[in-house]
Short mmCIF file of C-alpha atoms in Angstrom, two decimals:
data_model
loop_
_atom_site.label_atom_id
_atom_site.label_comp_id
_atom_site.label_asym_id
_atom_site.label_seq_id
_atom_site.Cartn_x
_atom_site.Cartn_y
_atom_site.Cartn_z
CA MET A 815 127.07 85.79 98.98
CA ASP A 816 129.02 88.02 101.31
CA LEU A 817 125.85 90.01 102.06
CA ASN A 818 123.95 86.81 103.02
CA ARG A 819 126.79 85.68 105.20
CA SER A 820 126.95 89.13 106.88
CA LEU A 821 123.25 89.12 107.57
CA THR A 822 123.47 85.63 108.93
CA ALA A 823 126.25 86.57 111.33
CA LEU A 824 124.30 89.71 112.38
CA GLY A 825 121.16 87.71 113.00
CA ALA A 826 123.09 85.10 115.05
CA ALA A 827 124.76 87.93 117.14
CA THR A 828 121.35 89.50 117.75
CA LEU A 829 119.82 86.23 118.89
CA ARG A 830 122.79 85.62 121.21
CA MET A 831 122.45 89.16 122.70
CA PHE A 832 118.66 88.86 123.36
CA GLY A 833 119.19 85.27 124.57
CA GLY A 834 121.78 86.52 127.06
CA VAL A 835 119.48 89.31 128.28
CA GLY A 836 116.79 86.68 128.86
CA VAL A 837 119.04 84.36 130.90
CA PHE A 838 120.32 87.31 132.88
CA SER A 839 116.73 88.40 133.66
CA ARG A 840 115.78 84.88 134.73
CA PHE A 841 118.87 84.81 137.00
CA THR A 842 117.98 88.20 138.53
CA ALA A 843 114.43 87.00 139.20
CA GLU A 844 115.76 83.75 140.79
CA ALA A 845 118.07 85.86 143.04
CA SER A 846 115.13 88.07 144.05
CA ARG A 847 113.09 85.00 144.90
CA SER A 848 115.93 83.47 146.91
CA ALA A 849 116.35 86.65 148.94
CA GLY A 850 113.31 85.36 150.90
CA ASN A 851 115.41 82.40 152.18
CA VAL A 852 116.93 84.50 155.00
CA ARG A 853 117.98 81.44 157.02
CA THR A 854 120.46 80.46 154.24
CA TRP A 855 122.11 83.85 153.44
CA GLY A 856 121.62 85.68 156.76
CA PRO A 857 124.64 84.07 158.58
CA LEU A 858 126.90 84.81 155.55
CA LEU A 859 126.04 88.49 155.13
CA VAL A 860 128.52 90.04 157.67
CA GLY A 861 131.43 87.99 156.31
CA GLN A 862 130.72 89.16 152.77
CA MET A 863 130.25 92.73 154.00
CA ARG A 864 133.73 92.53 155.47
CA ARG A 865 135.30 90.92 152.31
CA LEU A 866 133.62 93.25 149.76
CA GLY A 867 133.54 96.36 151.82
CA VAL A 868 136.18 96.65 154.51
CA ASP A 869 138.91 94.88 152.48
CA SER A 870 138.22 97.10 149.49
CA LEU A 871 138.53 100.36 151.53
CA PRO A 872 142.33 100.86 151.22
CA ILE A 873 142.04 100.83 147.38
CA ALA A 874 139.28 103.28 147.27
CA LEU A 875 140.98 105.60 149.78
CA PHE A 876 144.28 105.51 147.93
CA LEU A 877 142.58 106.31 144.58
CA SER A 878 140.50 109.18 146.09
CA ALA A 879 143.49 110.78 147.91
CA PHE A 880 145.40 111.30 144.66
CA THR A 881 142.20 112.30 142.83
CA GLY A 882 141.69 115.02 145.40
CA ILE A 883 145.25 116.24 144.96
CA VAL A 884 144.97 116.33 141.19
CA LEU A 885 141.57 118.09 141.30
CA ALA A 886 142.89 120.85 143.50
CA LEU A 887 145.94 121.53 141.35
CA GLN A 888 143.91 121.39 138.09
CA ALA A 889 141.29 123.75 139.50
CA SER A 890 144.00 126.27 140.49
CA TYR A 891 145.58 126.01 137.02
CA THR A 892 142.18 126.58 135.42
CA PHE A 893 141.00 129.43 137.61
CA THR A 894 144.17 131.43 137.84
CA GLY A 895 143.57 135.06 137.07
CA ALA A 896 139.95 134.56 136.09
CA VAL A 897 137.99 133.07 139.04
CA PRO A 898 138.53 133.60 142.80
CA LEU A 899 140.70 130.79 144.15
CA TYR A 900 138.17 129.72 146.79
CA PHE A 901 136.33 128.03 143.89
CA VAL A 902 138.99 125.26 144.15
CA GLY A 903 137.07 123.99 147.16
CA THR A 904 133.79 124.10 145.18
CA LEU A 905 135.19 122.20 142.28
CA VAL A 906 136.86 119.52 144.43
CA GLU A 907 133.65 118.91 146.42
CA LYS A 908 131.20 118.95 143.46
CA THR A 909 133.36 116.78 141.23
CA MET A 910 134.10 114.22 143.80
CA VAL A 911 130.65 113.87 145.31
CA LEU A 912 128.62 114.10 142.11
CA GLU A 913 130.86 112.17 139.72
CA LEU A 914 134.35 110.93 140.41
CA GLY A 915 133.80 109.46 143.87
CA PRO A 916 131.09 106.94 142.89
CA VAL A 917 132.33 106.31 139.30
CA LEU A 918 136.07 105.98 139.94
CA THR A 919 135.47 103.87 143.06
CA GLY A 920 132.91 101.72 141.11
CA LEU A 921 135.31 101.04 138.21
CA ALA A 922 138.17 100.26 140.50
CA LEU A 923 136.06 97.88 142.54
CA ALA A 924 134.52 96.27 139.47
CA GLY A 925 138.11 95.02 138.76
CA ARG A 926 138.65 93.81 142.22
CA ILE A 927 135.27 92.59 143.44
CA GLY A 928 133.58 91.66 140.18
CA ALA A 929 136.56 89.72 138.96
CA ASN A 930 137.00 88.04 142.38
CA ILE A 931 133.38 86.93 142.54
CA ALA A 932 133.32 85.69 138.97
CA ALA A 933 136.57 83.70 139.44
CA GLU A 934 135.42 82.24 142.73
CA LEU A 935 132.03 81.12 141.58
CA GLY A 936 133.33 80.12 138.22
CA THR A 937 135.86 77.82 139.88
CA MET A 938 133.14 76.38 141.99
CA ARG A 939 131.02 75.72 138.80
CA VAL A 940 133.67 74.02 136.81
CA SER A 941 134.71 71.93 139.81
CA GLU A 942 131.03 70.94 140.31
CA GLN A 943 130.77 72.38 143.80
CA ILE A 944 127.66 74.28 142.85
CA ASP A 945 126.14 71.13 141.40
CA ALA A 946 126.94 69.41 144.71
CA LEU A 947 125.03 72.10 146.54
CA GLU A 948 122.03 71.51 144.36
CA THR A 949 122.34 67.76 144.91
CA MET A 950 122.26 68.25 148.70
CA ALA A 951 118.98 70.30 148.28
CA TYR A 952 120.72 73.63 149.09
CA ASP A 953 119.71 76.73 147.24
CA PRO A 954 122.97 77.79 145.65
CA VAL A 955 121.57 81.12 144.60
CA ALA A 956 120.53 81.99 148.24
CA TYR A 957 123.80 80.59 149.56
CA LEU A 958 126.28 82.20 147.09
CA VAL A 959 124.58 84.99 145.24
CA VAL A 960 122.21 86.83 147.68
CA PRO A 961 124.76 87.54 150.47
CA ARG A 962 127.32 88.91 147.91
CA VAL A 963 124.73 91.14 146.15
CA LEU A 964 123.36 92.47 149.42
CA ALA A 965 126.80 93.09 150.80
CA GLY A 966 127.81 95.06 147.69
CA MET A 967 124.63 97.20 147.89
CA LEU A 968 125.08 97.89 151.53
CA MET A 969 128.94 98.50 151.56
CA PHE A 970 129.46 100.50 148.32
CA PRO A 971 127.75 103.66 149.56
CA ILE A 972 129.78 103.56 152.70
CA ILE A 973 133.07 103.10 150.70
CA VAL A 974 132.10 106.06 148.46
CA ILE A 975 131.34 108.38 151.32
CA PHE A 976 134.74 107.64 152.91
CA ALA A 977 136.39 108.10 149.40
CA ASN A 978 134.72 111.52 149.04
CA LEU A 979 135.81 112.68 152.44
CA VAL A 980 139.41 111.65 151.82
CA ALA A 981 139.54 113.33 148.46
CA ILE A 982 138.18 116.53 149.90
CA PHE A 983 140.69 116.43 152.76
CA PHE A 984 143.67 115.81 150.37
CA GLY A 985 142.25 118.65 148.21
CA LEU A 986 142.33 120.91 151.26
CA VAL A 987 145.89 119.84 152.31
CA THR A 988 147.12 120.40 148.71
CA SER A 989 145.47 123.82 148.50
CA MET A 990 147.13 124.87 151.78
CA ALA A 991 150.57 123.37 151.09
CA LEU A 992 151.00 124.12 147.34
CA LEU A 993 148.47 126.85 146.48
CA GLU A 994 149.08 129.07 149.51
CA MET A 995 145.45 129.01 150.26
CA SER A 996 144.06 129.20 153.87
CA ALA A 997 141.74 126.41 155.19
CA GLN A 998 139.00 129.00 155.62
CA THR A 999 139.22 130.07 151.96
CA PHE A 1000 139.01 126.45 150.76
CA ILE A 1001 136.05 125.74 153.12
CA ARG A 1002 134.37 128.95 151.95
CA GLY A 1003 134.35 127.58 148.45
CA LEU A 1004 133.33 124.12 149.51
CA ARG A 1005 130.32 125.50 151.38
CA LEU A 1006 129.31 127.97 148.62
CA PHE A 1007 127.30 125.57 146.44
CA TYR A 1008 127.02 122.71 148.88
CA ARG A 1009 123.59 120.89 148.87
CA HIS A 1010 122.56 117.95 151.12
CA PHE A 1011 121.00 116.36 148.04
CA ASP A 1012 124.54 115.93 146.49
CA ILE A 1013 125.24 113.30 149.22
CA ILE A 1014 121.93 111.49 148.53
CA TYR A 1015 122.63 111.45 144.81
CA SER A 1016 126.18 109.95 145.43
CA VAL A 1017 124.67 107.25 147.62
CA ILE A 1018 122.02 106.40 145.13
CA LYS A 1019 124.64 105.97 142.37
CA SER A 1020 126.99 103.95 144.54
CA PHE A 1021 124.11 101.74 145.67
CA SER A 1022 123.21 100.87 142.12
CA PHE A 1023 126.94 100.37 141.13
CA GLY A 1024 127.29 97.91 144.04
CA PHE A 1025 124.24 95.91 142.84
CA VAL A 1026 125.42 95.78 139.24
CA ILE A 1027 129.09 94.81 140.06
CA THR A 1028 128.18 91.96 142.33
CA LEU A 1029 125.22 90.64 140.31
CA VAL A 1030 127.19 90.59 137.05
CA GLY A 1031 130.06 88.91 138.78
CA CYS A 1032 127.70 86.29 140.26
CA TYR A 1033 125.95 85.75 136.91
CA GLN A 1034 129.26 85.23 135.05
CA GLY A 1035 130.59 82.88 137.68
CA PHE A 1036 127.34 80.77 137.74
CA HIS A 1037 127.38 80.40 133.92
CA THR A 1038 131.03 79.54 133.55
CA ARG A 1039 131.92 76.71 131.13
CA GLY A 1040 135.09 75.16 129.96
CA GLY A 1041 137.45 74.70 132.87
CA ALA A 1042 140.24 77.13 133.71
CA GLU A 1043 140.01 78.92 130.36
CA GLY A 1044 136.26 79.47 130.94
CA VAL A 1045 137.00 80.91 134.38
CA GLY A 1046 139.33 83.43 132.76
CA ILE A 1047 136.75 84.40 130.12
CA SER A 1048 134.03 84.87 132.81
CA THR A 1049 136.33 86.99 134.92
CA THR A 1050 137.05 89.29 131.98
CA ARG A 1051 133.49 89.58 130.95
CA ALA A 1052 132.42 90.41 134.54
CA VAL A 1053 134.97 93.31 134.60
CA VAL A 1054 134.11 94.62 131.09
CA ILE A 1055 130.33 94.39 131.46
CA SER A 1056 130.32 95.90 134.96
CA GLY A 1057 132.36 98.85 133.71
CA MET A 1058 130.01 99.41 130.82
CA LEU A 1059 126.92 99.22 133.04
CA ILE A 1060 128.42 101.60 135.53
CA LEU A 1061 128.96 104.27 132.82
CA VAL A 1062 125.38 103.63 131.47
CA LEU A 1063 123.87 103.95 134.98
CA ASP A 1064 126.02 107.09 135.60
CA ALA A 1065 124.39 108.69 132.52
CA PHE A 1066 120.98 107.40 133.48
CA TRP A 1067 121.09 108.90 136.97
CA ALA A 1068 122.41 112.18 135.64
CA ALA A 1069 119.59 112.37 132.99
CA THR A 1070 116.80 111.34 135.44
CA ILE A 1071 117.83 113.03 138.78
CA LEU A 1072 119.95 116.06 137.82
CA LYS A 1073 117.89 117.15 134.88
CA GLN A 1074 115.77 120.20 135.77
#
């Protein structure tokens, strides 16, 4: 009896999961199709780039500054007596550009941007504002989803580049102030294993993270049901799912691009 009940629950959960994937795929296809409606989303794009990108910059820079400080100190603690100290610059640059810059910024902005988008669109859905757009023959996906997703894809790489630069700068300042290291020594380590491709890799990751965070936030907001409680549930789901997809994409890019 218990086994039958467990199998029934497992089957229902599997059906819900695949059904959700199907609805999300249809929503993604609809957003791609609405991207051709430039006259609707075009005038809104710059405003969304400011909201999602410029307004998020202080959070990303604050996070990266302290990450740079901690990385420099931890590298010095690890290398003491075994590895030349100029490798502190190498570790700070490689760790930030290849991993922590895009991932930490993505996770932080998933909480701010993903939750904000889901709450905003969810409120519009439960208050029937999205239904009103459809009634007036507006394309709500082109009007609400496309400018947010494009703004996320365009602005996230810029935010991550600034975050990487700030982390490296604070790593340099920390090394000079607390580790008695000269700027030339830190920069020597920074340039030792520097590759232009590292920047491209960081941009690719942050581009995909921006796409995932904004699209998931829009999807959850568009499919909100149940009033204020439903808005809260959609907001939480947007943050959790975005965070999980960021980690999955992080592993995917490492396995496909960095694997030699």
